[in-house]
Tab-separated table of N, CA and C in Angstrom:
chain	number	residue	atom	x	y	z
A	1	MET	N	9.239	16.654	-0.112
A	1	MET	CA	8.127	17.214	0.633
A	1	MET	C	7.705	16.285	1.773
A	2	GLY	N	7.768	14.969	1.620
A	2	GLY	CA	7.453	14.049	2.700
A	2	GLY	C	5.971	13.820	2.902
A	3	PHE	N	5.594	13.578	4.150
A	3	PHE	CA	4.201	13.297	4.474
A	3	PHE	C	3.432	14.584	4.725
A	4	VAL	N	2.224	14.647	4.160
A	4	VAL	CA	1.354	15.812	4.314
A	4	VAL	C	0.021	15.352	4.912
A	5	PRO	N	-0.680	16.238	5.631
A	5	PRO	CA	-1.993	15.878	6.167
A	5	PRO	C	-2.981	15.568	5.044
A	6	TRP	N	-3.860	14.631	5.309
A	6	TRP	CA	-4.859	14.231	4.320
A	6	TRP	C	-5.679	15.409	3.821
A	7	SER	N	-5.890	16.411	4.670
A	7	SER	CA	-6.762	17.536	4.313
A	7	SER	C	-6.164	18.432	3.228
A	8	HIS	N	-4.944	18.162	2.809
A	8	HIS	CA	-4.314	18.941	1.735
A	8	HIS	C	-4.577	18.343	0.355
A	9	ILE	N	-5.210	17.171	0.322
A	9	ILE	CA	-5.420	16.547	-0.983
A	9	ILE	C	-6.905	16.454	-1.326
A	10	ASN	N	-7.185	16.583	-2.614
A	10	ASN	CA	-8.541	16.484	-3.120
A	10	ASN	C	-8.946	15.021	-3.258
A	11	SER	N	-8.039	14.247	-3.832
A	11	SER	CA	-8.347	12.834	-4.038
A	11	SER	C	-7.062	12.052	-4.258
A	12	TRP	N	-7.218	10.766	-4.238
A	12	TRP	CA	-6.100	9.871	-4.508
A	12	TRP	C	-6.641	8.629	-5.188
A	13	ARG	N	-5.900	8.176	-6.173
A	13	ARG	CA	-6.219	6.910	-6.828
A	13	ARG	C	-4.921	6.321	-7.340
A	14	CYS	N	-4.731	5.030	-7.124
A	14	CYS	CA	-3.544	4.358	-7.642
A	14	CYS	C	-3.631	4.343	-9.165
A	15	ASN	N	-2.563	4.795	-9.820
A	15	ASN	CA	-2.559	4.814	-11.282
A	15	ASN	C	-1.711	3.694	-11.879
A	16	GLY	N	-1.189	2.806	-11.034
A	16	GLY	CA	-0.432	1.664	-11.529
A	16	GLY	C	0.946	2.011	-12.057
A	17	CYS	N	1.530	3.104	-11.567
A	17	CYS	CA	2.851	3.524	-12.054
A	17	CYS	C	3.966	2.628	-11.523
A	18	GLY	N	3.735	1.964	-10.385
A	18	GLY	CA	4.719	1.058	-9.809
A	18	GLY	C	5.832	1.709	-9.016
A	19	LEU	N	5.828	3.033	-8.890
A	19	LEU	CA	6.918	3.703	-8.171
A	19	LEU	C	7.051	3.226	-6.728
A	20	CYS	N	5.941	3.003	-6.060
A	20	CYS	CA	6.000	2.554	-4.663
A	20	CYS	C	6.669	1.189	-4.556
A	21	CYS	N	6.505	0.359	-5.556
A	21	CYS	CA	7.077	-0.990	-5.548
A	21	CYS	C	8.513	-1.013	-6.064
A	22	LYS	N	8.963	0.100	-6.585
A	22	LYS	CA	10.328	0.191	-7.108
A	22	LYS	C	11.243	0.969	-6.177
A	23	GLU	N	10.696	1.898	-5.426
A	23	GLU	CA	11.513	2.838	-4.660
A	23	GLU	C	11.613	2.551	-3.167
A	24	PHE	N	10.738	1.715	-2.634
A	24	PHE	CA	10.696	1.527	-1.190
A	24	PHE	C	10.985	0.092	-0.782
A	25	GLU	N	11.492	-0.062	0.415
A	25	GLU	CA	11.747	-1.366	1.024
A	25	GLU	C	10.521	-1.702	1.860
A	26	VAL	N	9.932	-2.865	1.652
A	26	VAL	CA	8.727	-3.257	2.378
A	26	VAL	C	9.101	-4.141	3.564
A	27	VAL	N	8.794	-3.652	4.757
A	27	VAL	CA	9.015	-4.417	5.984
A	27	VAL	C	7.813	-5.340	6.182
A	28	LEU	N	8.094	-6.601	6.474
A	28	LEU	CA	7.050	-7.595	6.696
A	28	LEU	C	6.929	-7.916	8.178
A	29	THR	N	5.699	-8.131	8.627
A	29	THR	CA	5.527	-8.673	9.972
A	29	THR	C	5.934	-10.148	9.909
A	30	PHE	N	6.158	-10.738	11.056
A	30	PHE	CA	6.536	-12.152	11.076
A	30	PHE	C	5.431	-13.008	10.457
A	31	LYS	N	4.182	-12.681	10.774
A	31	LYS	CA	3.040	-13.426	10.227
A	31	LYS	C	2.991	-13.310	8.696
A	32	GLU	N	3.227	-12.104	8.167
A	32	GLU	CA	3.246	-11.915	6.710
A	32	GLU	C	4.387	-12.703	6.084
A	33	TRP	N	5.554	-12.654	6.732
A	33	TRP	CA	6.718	-13.383	6.228
A	33	TRP	C	6.418	-14.879	6.156
A	34	LEU	N	5.810	-15.425	7.224
A	34	LEU	CA	5.470	-16.851	7.235
A	34	LEU	C	4.527	-17.214	6.096
A	35	LYS	N	3.499	-16.415	5.917
A	35	LYS	CA	2.501	-16.687	4.882
A	35	LYS	C	3.133	-16.647	3.488
A	36	ILE	N	3.949	-15.651	3.232
A	36	ILE	CA	4.582	-15.505	1.916
A	36	ILE	C	5.595	-16.618	1.671
A	37	THR	N	6.423	-16.921	2.653
A	37	THR	CA	7.447	-17.952	2.449
A	37	THR	C	6.846	-19.356	2.362
A	38	LYS	N	5.725	-19.590	3.033
A	38	LYS	CA	5.043	-20.883	2.904
A	38	LYS	C	4.543	-21.094	1.479
A	39	THR	N	4.078	-20.029	0.871
A	39	THR	CA	3.509	-20.116	-0.465
A	39	THR	C	4.568	-20.055	-1.562
A	40	TYR	N	5.541	-19.146	-1.429
A	40	TYR	CA	6.475	-18.878	-2.523
A	40	TYR	C	7.923	-19.267	-2.227
A	41	GLY	N	8.209	-19.656	-0.998
A	41	GLY	CA	9.574	-20.012	-0.634
A	41	GLY	C	10.298	-18.839	0.001
A	42	VAL	N	11.325	-19.143	0.773
A	42	VAL	CA	12.059	-18.124	1.520
A	42	VAL	C	12.849	-17.186	0.601
A	43	GLY	N	13.145	-17.615	-0.614
A	43	GLY	CA	13.942	-16.814	-1.544
A	43	GLY	C	13.290	-15.539	-2.031
A	44	VAL	N	11.993	-15.365	-1.794
A	44	VAL	CA	11.318	-14.143	-2.240
A	44	VAL	C	11.340	-13.056	-1.173
A	45	THR	N	11.984	-13.353	-0.047
A	45	THR	CA	12.116	-12.376	1.034
A	45	THR	C	13.584	-12.260	1.404
A	46	LYS	N	13.887	-11.284	2.242
A	46	LYS	CA	15.242	-11.204	2.785
A	46	LYS	C	15.140	-10.819	4.255
A	47	ALA	N	16.129	-11.246	5.006
A	47	ALA	CA	16.141	-10.976	6.439
A	47	ALA	C	17.112	-9.854	6.740
A	48	GLY	N	16.697	-8.971	7.633
A	48	GLY	CA	17.564	-7.918	8.144
A	48	GLY	C	17.966	-8.283	9.559
A	49	LEU	N	18.502	-7.334	10.280
A	49	LEU	CA	18.950	-7.588	11.642
A	49	LEU	C	17.798	-8.032	12.549
A	50	ASN	N	16.718	-7.260	12.565
A	50	ASN	CA	15.551	-7.602	13.384
A	50	ASN	C	14.265	-7.596	12.580
A	51	LYS	N	14.371	-7.631	11.251
A	51	LYS	CA	13.192	-7.492	10.405
A	51	LYS	C	13.284	-8.418	9.202
A	52	PHE	N	12.121	-8.639	8.603
A	52	PHE	CA	12.042	-9.330	7.325
A	52	PHE	C	11.582	-8.318	6.287
A	53	PHE	N	12.072	-8.480	5.063
A	53	PHE	CA	11.737	-7.567	3.981
A	53	PHE	C	11.262	-8.353	2.768
A	54	MET	N	10.456	-7.694	1.953
A	54	MET	CA	10.059	-8.256	0.676
A	54	MET	C	11.300	-8.306	-0.209
A	55	GLY	N	11.431	-9.357	-0.991
A	55	GLY	CA	12.578	-9.483	-1.883
A	55	GLY	C	12.547	-8.460	-3.005
A	56	LYS	N	13.723	-8.149	-3.520
A	56	LYS	CA	13.858	-7.183	-4.615
A	56	LYS	C	14.575	-7.836	-5.792
A	57	ARG	N	14.266	-7.361	-6.975
A	57	ARG	CA	15.004	-7.756	-8.175
A	57	ARG	C	16.282	-6.919	-8.248
A	58	PRO	N	17.193	-7.291	-9.134
A	58	PRO	CA	18.429	-6.500	-9.275
A	58	PRO	C	18.183	-5.019	-9.595
A	59	ASP	N	17.063	-4.709	-10.269
A	59	ASP	CA	16.767	-3.303	-10.589
A	59	ASP	C	16.149	-2.549	-9.410
A	60	GLY	N	15.938	-3.235	-8.283
A	60	GLY	CA	15.388	-2.597	-7.089
A	60	GLY	C	13.892	-2.739	-6.929
A	61	SER	N	13.208	-3.277	-7.918
A	61	SER	CA	11.753	-3.417	-7.820
A	61	SER	C	11.382	-4.658	-7.013
A	62	CYS	N	10.177	-4.640	-6.483
A	62	CYS	CA	9.664	-5.769	-5.708
A	62	CYS	C	9.606	-7.015	-6.588
A	63	ILE	N	9.928	-8.136	-6.000
A	63	ILE	CA	9.937	-9.417	-6.705
A	63	ILE	C	8.555	-9.788	-7.247
A	64	PHE	N	7.491	-9.238	-6.654
A	64	PHE	CA	6.133	-9.566	-7.069
A	64	PHE	C	5.517	-8.539	-8.024
A	65	LEU	N	6.252	-7.525	-8.380
A	65	LEU	CA	5.744	-6.502	-9.300
A	65	LEU	C	5.866	-7.002	-10.734
A	66	TYR	N	4.795	-6.877	-11.497
A	66	TYR	CA	4.880	-7.249	-12.909
A	66	TYR	C	4.047	-6.294	-13.749
A	67	ARG	N	4.405	-6.235	-15.018
A	67	ARG	CA	3.737	-5.325	-15.950
A	67	ARG	C	2.557	-6.040	-16.606
A	68	ALA	N	1.405	-5.417	-16.536
A	68	ALA	CA	0.194	-5.959	-17.154
A	68	ALA	C	0.205	-5.645	-18.651
A	69	PRO	N	-0.604	-6.355	-19.425
A	69	PRO	CA	-0.658	-6.094	-20.867
A	69	PRO	C	-1.024	-4.650	-21.220
A	70	ASP	N	-1.748	-3.966	-20.339
A	70	ASP	CA	-2.133	-2.577	-20.628
A	70	ASP	C	-1.051	-1.572	-20.230
A	71	GLY	N	0.097	-2.059	-19.732
A	71	GLY	CA	1.212	-1.174	-19.397
A	71	GLY	C	1.295	-0.764	-17.939
A	72	ARG	N	0.231	-0.992	-17.182
A	72	ARG	CA	0.269	-0.647	-15.760
A	72	ARG	C	1.064	-1.704	-15.006
A	73	TRP	N	1.558	-1.317	-13.851
A	73	TRP	CA	2.280	-2.239	-12.984
A	73	TRP	C	1.317	-2.793	-11.951
A	74	LEU	N	1.378	-4.096	-11.717
A	74	LEU	CA	0.475	-4.762	-10.787
A	74	LEU	C	1.242	-5.580	-9.761
A	75	CYS	N	0.596	-5.806	-8.640
A	75	CYS	CA	1.147	-6.652	-7.582
A	75	CYS	C	0.629	-8.075	-7.777
A	76	GLY	N	1.534	-9.018	-7.789
A	76	GLY	CA	1.145	-10.413	-7.919
A	76	GLY	C	0.755	-11.056	-6.604
A	77	LEU	N	0.765	-10.298	-5.534
A	77	LEU	CA	0.472	-10.829	-4.200
A	77	LEU	C	-0.914	-10.453	-3.702
A	78	GLN	N	-1.814	-10.097	-4.549
A	78	GLN	CA	-3.083	-9.505	-4.118
A	78	GLN	C	-3.673	-10.125	-2.854
A	79	GLY	N	-3.802	-11.424	-2.786
A	79	GLY	CA	-4.388	-12.070	-1.618
A	79	GLY	C	-3.490	-12.074	-0.393
A	80	ASN	N	-2.208	-11.897	-0.591
A	80	ASN	CA	-1.233	-11.919	0.505
A	80	ASN	C	-0.490	-10.596	0.641
A	81	LYS	N	-1.038	-9.551	0.104
A	81	LYS	CA	-0.353	-8.255	0.106
A	81	LYS	C	-0.077	-7.797	1.539
A	82	PRO	N	1.175	-7.430	1.844
A	82	PRO	CA	1.506	-6.957	3.192
A	82	PRO	C	0.749	-5.671	3.551
A	83	LEU	N	0.543	-5.479	4.837
A	83	LEU	CA	-0.165	-4.296	5.321
A	83	LEU	C	0.511	-3.008	4.851
A	84	ALA	N	1.828	-2.957	4.886
A	84	ALA	CA	2.546	-1.753	4.448
A	84	ALA	C	2.194	-1.402	3.006
A	85	CYS	N	2.028	-2.415	2.168
A	85	CYS	CA	1.672	-2.183	0.760
A	85	CYS	C	0.213	-1.752	0.618
A	86	LYS	N	-0.660	-2.356	1.406
A	86	LYS	CA	-2.080	-1.985	1.348
A	86	LYS	C	-2.299	-0.538	1.774
A	87	LEU	N	-1.500	-0.066	2.707
A	87	LEU	CA	-1.705	1.281	3.251
A	87	LEU	C	-1.013	2.381	2.461
A	88	TRP	N	0.024	2.064	1.714
A	88	TRP	CA	0.777	3.111	1.027
A	88	TRP	C	-0.086	3.785	-0.026
A	89	PRO	N	-0.102	5.094	-0.164
A	89	PRO	CA	0.788	6.105	0.405
A	89	PRO	C	0.268	6.744	1.698
A	90	PHE	N	-0.715	6.119	2.335
A	90	PHE	CA	-1.302	6.687	3.546
A	90	PHE	C	-0.627	6.146	4.805
A	91	LYS	N	-0.580	6.980	5.825
A	91	LYS	CA	-0.134	6.591	7.168
A	91	LYS	C	-1.291	6.908	8.096
A	92	VAL	N	-1.790	5.902	8.786
A	92	VAL	CA	-2.882	6.069	9.741
A	92	VAL	C	-2.275	5.879	11.128
A	93	LEU	N	-2.288	6.946	11.925
A	93	LEU	CA	-1.602	6.934	13.217
A	93	LEU	C	-2.538	7.332	14.354
A	94	SER	N	-2.203	6.904	15.562
A	94	SER	CA	-2.998	7.288	16.731
A	94	SER	C	-2.514	8.606	17.328
A	95	LYS	N	-1.314	9.037	16.945
A	95	LYS	CA	-0.752	10.317	17.402
A	95	LYS	C	-0.132	11.028	16.206
A	96	PRO	N	-0.151	12.357	16.212
A	96	PRO	CA	0.456	13.073	15.084
A	96	PRO	C	1.972	12.872	15.078
A	97	LYS	N	2.505	12.508	13.934
A	97	LYS	CA	3.934	12.232	13.833
A	97	LYS	C	4.643	13.189	12.886
A	98	TYR	N	3.929	13.683	11.900
A	98	TYR	CA	4.549	14.500	10.863
A	98	TYR	C	4.086	15.955	10.897
A	99	GLY	N	3.645	16.428	12.068
A	99	GLY	CA	3.231	17.823	12.212
A	99	GLY	C	1.795	18.073	11.805
A	100	ASN	N	1.387	19.327	11.913
A	100	ASN	CA	0.036	19.777	11.537
A	100	ASN	C	-1.069	18.867	12.079
A	101	PRO	N	-1.128	18.660	13.386
A	101	PRO	CA	-2.109	17.715	13.928
A	101	PRO	C	-3.561	18.068	13.623
A	102	ARG	N	-3.894	19.345	13.612
A	102	ARG	CA	-5.288	19.723	13.325
A	102	ARG	C	-5.673	19.374	11.898
A	103	GLU	N	-4.734	19.546	10.974
A	103	GLU	CA	-5.014	19.254	9.568
A	103	GLU	C	-4.955	17.760	9.265
A	104	ALA	N	-4.261	16.999	10.103
A	104	ALA	CA	-4.136	15.553	9.902
A	104	ALA	C	-5.208	14.765	10.648
A	105	ALA	N	-5.905	15.409	11.602
A	105	ALA	CA	-6.908	14.712	12.412
A	105	ALA	C	-8.082	14.264	11.552
A	106	PHE	N	-8.549	13.046	11.822
A	106	PHE	CA	-9.691	12.482	11.108
A	106	PHE	C	-10.487	11.655	12.111
A	107	GLU	N	-11.749	12.019	12.292
A	107	GLU	CA	-12.625	11.306	13.225
A	107	GLU	C	-13.288	10.154	12.490
A	108	TYR	N	-13.188	8.962	13.085
A	108	TYR	CA	-13.821	7.794	12.470
A	108	TYR	C	-14.194	6.797	13.562
A	109	GLY	N	-15.431	6.372	13.568
A	109	GLY	CA	-15.886	5.390	14.548
A	109	GLY	C	-15.712	5.848	15.981
A	110	GLY	N	-15.859	7.149	16.219
A	110	GLY	CA	-15.710	7.681	17.562
A	110	GLY	C	-14.269	7.825	18.029
A	111	GLN	N	-13.333	7.613	17.135
A	111	GLN	CA	-11.916	7.741	17.470
A	111	GLN	C	-11.266	8.809	16.599
A	112	ARG	N	-10.199	9.385	17.127
A	112	ARG	CA	-9.428	10.360	16.356
A	112	ARG	C	-8.160	9.676	15.844
A	113	PHE	N	-7.960	9.799	14.547
A	113	PHE	CA	-6.753	9.295	13.900
A	113	PHE	C	-6.029	10.471	13.271
A	114	TYR	N	-4.764	10.272	12.992
A	114	TYR	CA	-3.968	11.275	12.291
A	114	TYR	C	-3.530	10.624	10.989
A	115	VAL	N	-4.043	11.168	9.898
A	115	VAL	CA	-3.840	10.556	8.590
A	115	VAL	C	-2.955	11.461	7.743
A	116	TYR	N	-1.877	10.871	7.257
A	116	TYR	CA	-0.923	11.574	6.402
A	116	TYR	C	-0.792	10.823	5.084
A	117	VAL	N	-0.345	11.550	4.062
A	117	VAL	CA	-0.165	10.966	2.734
A	117	VAL	C	1.251	11.268	2.262
A	118	ASP	N	1.920	10.264	1.716
A	118	ASP	CA	3.274	10.447	1.194
A	118	ASP	C	3.186	11.218	-0.121
A	119	SER	N	3.744	12.406	-0.138
A	119	SER	CA	3.643	13.277	-1.315
A	119	SER	C	4.425	12.748	-2.512
A	120	PHE	N	5.204	11.690	-2.343
A	120	PHE	CA	5.948	11.065	-3.439
A	120	PHE	C	5.007	10.422	-4.457
A	121	CYS	N	3.828	10.022	-4.018
A	121	CYS	CA	2.894	9.289	-4.874
A	121	CYS	C	2.285	10.189	-5.951
A	122	PRO	N	2.425	9.804	-7.233
A	122	PRO	CA	1.846	10.615	-8.312
A	122	PRO	C	0.332	10.477	-8.450
A	123	GLY	N	-0.294	9.599	-7.649
A	123	GLY	CA	-1.746	9.447	-7.702
A	123	GLY	C	-2.500	10.490	-6.899
A	124	ILE	N	-1.760	11.391	-6.251
A	124	ILE	CA	-2.378	12.443	-5.436
A	124	ILE	C	-2.839	13.596	-6.320
A	125	ILE	N	-4.055	14.067	-6.059
A	125	ILE	CA	-4.546	15.305	-6.665
A	125	ILE	C	-4.723	16.274	-5.502
A	126	TRP	N	-4.017	17.374	-5.577
A	126	TRP	CA	-4.000	18.355	-4.488
A	126	TRP	C	-5.241	19.227	-4.516
A	127	GLY	N	-5.671	19.680	-3.346
A	127	GLY	CA	-6.808	20.592	-3.270
A	127	GLY	C	-7.712	20.265	-2.098
A	128	ARG	N	-8.880	20.859	-2.129
A	128	ARG	CA	-9.878	20.648	-1.079
A	128	ARG	C	-10.372	19.206	-1.148
A	129	PRO	N	-10.453	18.507	-0.012
A	129	PRO	CA	-10.846	17.093	-0.016
A	129	PRO	C	-12.218	16.846	-0.641
A	130	SER	N	-12.265	15.840	-1.504
A	130	SER	CA	-13.520	15.449	-2.151
A	130	SER	C	-14.353	14.589	-1.200
A	131	MET	N	-15.616	14.445	-1.520
A	131	MET	CA	-16.519	13.605	-0.726
A	131	MET	C	-16.043	12.151	-0.754
A	132	GLU	N	-15.586	11.691	-1.908
A	132	GLU	CA	-15.113	10.310	-2.013
A	132	GLU	C	-13.911	10.071	-1.104
A	133	LEU	N	-12.987	11.020	-1.053
A	133	LEU	CA	-11.820	10.882	-0.179
A	133	LEU	C	-12.263	10.782	1.279
A	134	VAL	N	-13.151	11.674	1.688
A	134	VAL	CA	-13.585	11.757	3.088
A	134	VAL	C	-14.462	10.575	3.500
A	135	TYR	N	-15.368	10.149	2.643
A	135	TYR	CA	-16.345	9.142	3.042
A	135	TYR	C	-16.046	7.723	2.573
A	136	LYS	N	-15.103	7.560	1.653
A	136	LYS	CA	-14.803	6.217	1.150
A	136	LYS	C	-13.326	5.849	1.268
A	137	VAL	N	-12.456	6.692	0.731
A	137	VAL	CA	-11.032	6.347	0.663
A	137	VAL	C	-10.390	6.286	2.050
A	138	ILE	N	-10.450	7.378	2.793
A	138	ILE	CA	-9.790	7.405	4.105
A	138	ILE	C	-10.415	6.399	5.078
A	139	PRO	N	-11.742	6.278	5.156
A	139	PRO	CA	-12.295	5.241	6.030
A	139	PRO	C	-11.797	3.830	5.683
A	140	GLU	N	-11.657	3.542	4.392
A	140	GLU	CA	-11.140	2.226	4.005
A	140	GLU	C	-9.710	2.032	4.497
A	141	PHE	N	-8.861	3.042	4.346
A	141	PHE	CA	-7.486	2.932	4.839
A	141	PHE	C	-7.464	2.737	6.358
A	142	ILE	N	-8.325	3.438	7.079
A	142	ILE	CA	-8.385	3.282	8.540
A	142	ILE	C	-8.818	1.864	8.906
A	143	GLU	N	-9.844	1.352	8.241
A	143	GLU	CA	-10.318	-0.007	8.521
A	143	GLU	C	-9.242	-1.050	8.227
A	144	ILE	N	-8.476	-0.854	7.176
A	144	ILE	CA	-7.375	-1.772	6.861
A	144	ILE	C	-6.297	-1.673	7.933
A	145	ALA	N	-5.962	-0.454	8.339
A	145	ALA	CA	-4.940	-0.258	9.376
A	145	ALA	C	-5.358	-0.905	10.695
A	146	LEU	N	-6.643	-0.861	11.011
A	146	LEU	CA	-7.151	-1.446	12.254
A	146	LEU	C	-7.339	-2.962	12.169
A	147	GLY	N	-7.246	-3.504	10.967
A	147	GLY	CA	-7.415	-4.944	10.787
A	147	GLY	C	-8.858	-5.400	10.720
A	148	ILE	N	-9.797	-4.462	10.535
A	148	ILE	CA	-11.210	-4.845	10.461
A	148	ILE	C	-11.684	-4.985	9.020
A	149	ARG	N	-10.784	-4.738	8.094
A	149	ARG	CA	-11.102	-4.875	6.678
A	149	ARG	C	-9.903	-5.486	5.972
A	150	GLN	N	-10.154	-6.414	5.063
A	150	GLN	CA	-9.097	-7.032	4.269
A	150	GLN	C	-9.177	-6.601	2.805
A	151	ASN	N	-10.391	-6.642	2.265
A	151	ASN	CA	-10.578	-6.344	0.845
A	151	ASN	C	-10.355	-4.876	0.548
A	152	GLN	N	-9.738	-4.625	-0.587
A	152	GLN	CA	-9.478	-3.256	-1.016
A	152	GLN	C	-10.375	-2.905	-2.197
A	153	LEU	N	-10.993	-1.757	-2.112
A	153	LEU	CA	-11.807	-1.249	-3.206
A	153	LEU	C	-11.293	0.122	-3.630
A	154	TYR	N	-11.206	1.048	-2.684
A	154	TYR	CA	-10.744	2.406	-2.970
A	154	TYR	C	-9.255	2.579	-2.704
A	155	SER	N	-8.646	1.638	-2.007
A	155	SER	CA	-7.247	1.777	-1.603
A	155	SER	C	-6.288	1.006	-2.505
A	156	THR	N	-6.728	0.670	-3.689
A	156	THR	CA	-5.877	-0.031	-4.648
A	156	THR	C	-6.273	0.383	-6.059
A	157	MET	N	-5.466	-0.019	-7.029
A	157	MET	CA	-5.760	0.336	-8.415
A	157	MET	C	-6.962	-0.466	-8.915
A	158	PRO	N	-7.923	0.207	-9.515
A	158	PRO	CA	-9.072	-0.530	-10.049
A	158	PRO	C	-8.660	-1.316	-11.297
A	159	LEU	N	-9.113	-2.548	-11.375
A	159	LEU	CA	-8.845	-3.373	-12.549
A	159	LEU	C	-10.066	-3.363	-13.449
A	160	ALA	N	-9.834	-3.526	-14.728
A	160	ALA	CA	-10.927	-3.578	-15.684
A	160	ALA	C	-11.766	-4.828	-15.423
A	161	PRO	N	-13.084	-4.764	-15.676
A	161	PRO	CA	-13.917	-5.953	-15.491
A	161	PRO	C	-13.367	-7.113	-16.326
A	162	GLY	N	-13.356	-8.285	-15.735
A	162	GLY	CA	-12.864	-9.461	-16.445
A	162	GLY	C	-11.359	-9.629	-16.388
A	163	PHE	N	-10.653	-8.701	-15.757
A	163	PHE	CA	-9.196	-8.779	-15.651
A	163	PHE	C	-8.861	-9.485	-14.347
A	164	TYR	N	-8.205	-10.600	-14.440
A	164	TYR	CA	-7.861	-11.378	-13.253
A	164	TYR	C	-6.360	-11.565	-13.167
A	165	ILE	N	-5.863	-11.574	-11.960
A	165	ILE	CA	-4.448	-11.831	-11.732
A	165	ILE	C	-4.303	-13.314	-11.414
A	166	ILE	N	-3.642	-14.027	-12.285
A	166	ILE	CA	-3.410	-15.445	-12.053
A	166	ILE	C	-1.910	-15.672	-12.124
A	167	ARG	N	-1.327	-15.993	-11.000
A	167	ARG	CA	0.103	-16.264	-10.928
A	167	ARG	C	0.273	-17.577	-10.181
A	168	THR	N	1.268	-18.318	-10.562
A	168	THR	CA	1.526	-19.569	-9.861
A	168	THR	C	2.713	-19.414	-8.945
A	169	LYS	N	2.831	-20.355	-8.038
A	169	LYS	CA	3.938	-20.358	-7.080
A	169	LYS	C	5.275	-20.285	-7.812
A	170	ARG	N	5.406	-20.991	-8.880
A	170	ARG	CA	6.655	-21.078	-9.629
A	170	ARG	C	7.073	-19.739	-10.241
A	171	ASP	N	6.126	-18.874	-10.540
A	171	ASP	CA	6.436	-17.588	-11.176
A	171	ASP	C	7.379	-16.724	-10.354
A	172	TYR	N	7.458	-16.950	-9.068
A	172	TYR	CA	8.193	-16.038	-8.207
A	172	TYR	C	9.473	-16.614	-7.630
A	173	ARG	N	9.875	-17.748	-8.096
A	173	ARG	CA	11.118	-18.338	-7.598
A	173	ARG	C	12.311	-17.538	-8.096
A	174	LEU	N	13.236	-17.272	-7.207
A	174	LEU	CA	14.476	-16.607	-7.595
A	174	LEU	C	15.422	-17.627	-8.189
A	175	ILE	N	16.120	-17.228	-9.210
A	175	ILE	CA	17.095	-18.124	-9.853
A	175	ILE	C	18.483	-17.717	-9.439
């Protein structure tokens, strides 16, 4: 099905299934690559012809994906999470790219954006857009895309109170 306009979904919430971290190749900006390799070493990334990518395990999953005690999949890069990962499954664009421009248009801060959602994500609930989607979720994705927001609240999986991700540099070394 591909990308659909935001107005086709009722809500979205990350359910920690890990499919996005298992099925897709994450392109890194040079700045993201530098930050990650400074902290974890160059072995956790790979270089392409003109791009850098997040490293993968032999099973195809992201090198930083791990299973939490409750069974959900979590990202071990929370503080250094690449923009592509923060935005998935949403695409925030200045021009319509995947059709249906009227249904994808979203006004925010006096600007028009075209917001699409990757229908591959199982966290999508289809239907008429909820108030939370319109007033909290999509604005957060737009702010992250514009670089005016770093912290994720609605655009990531909620963790239980008292649940902290503690990983050391050594945890991610490739052998």
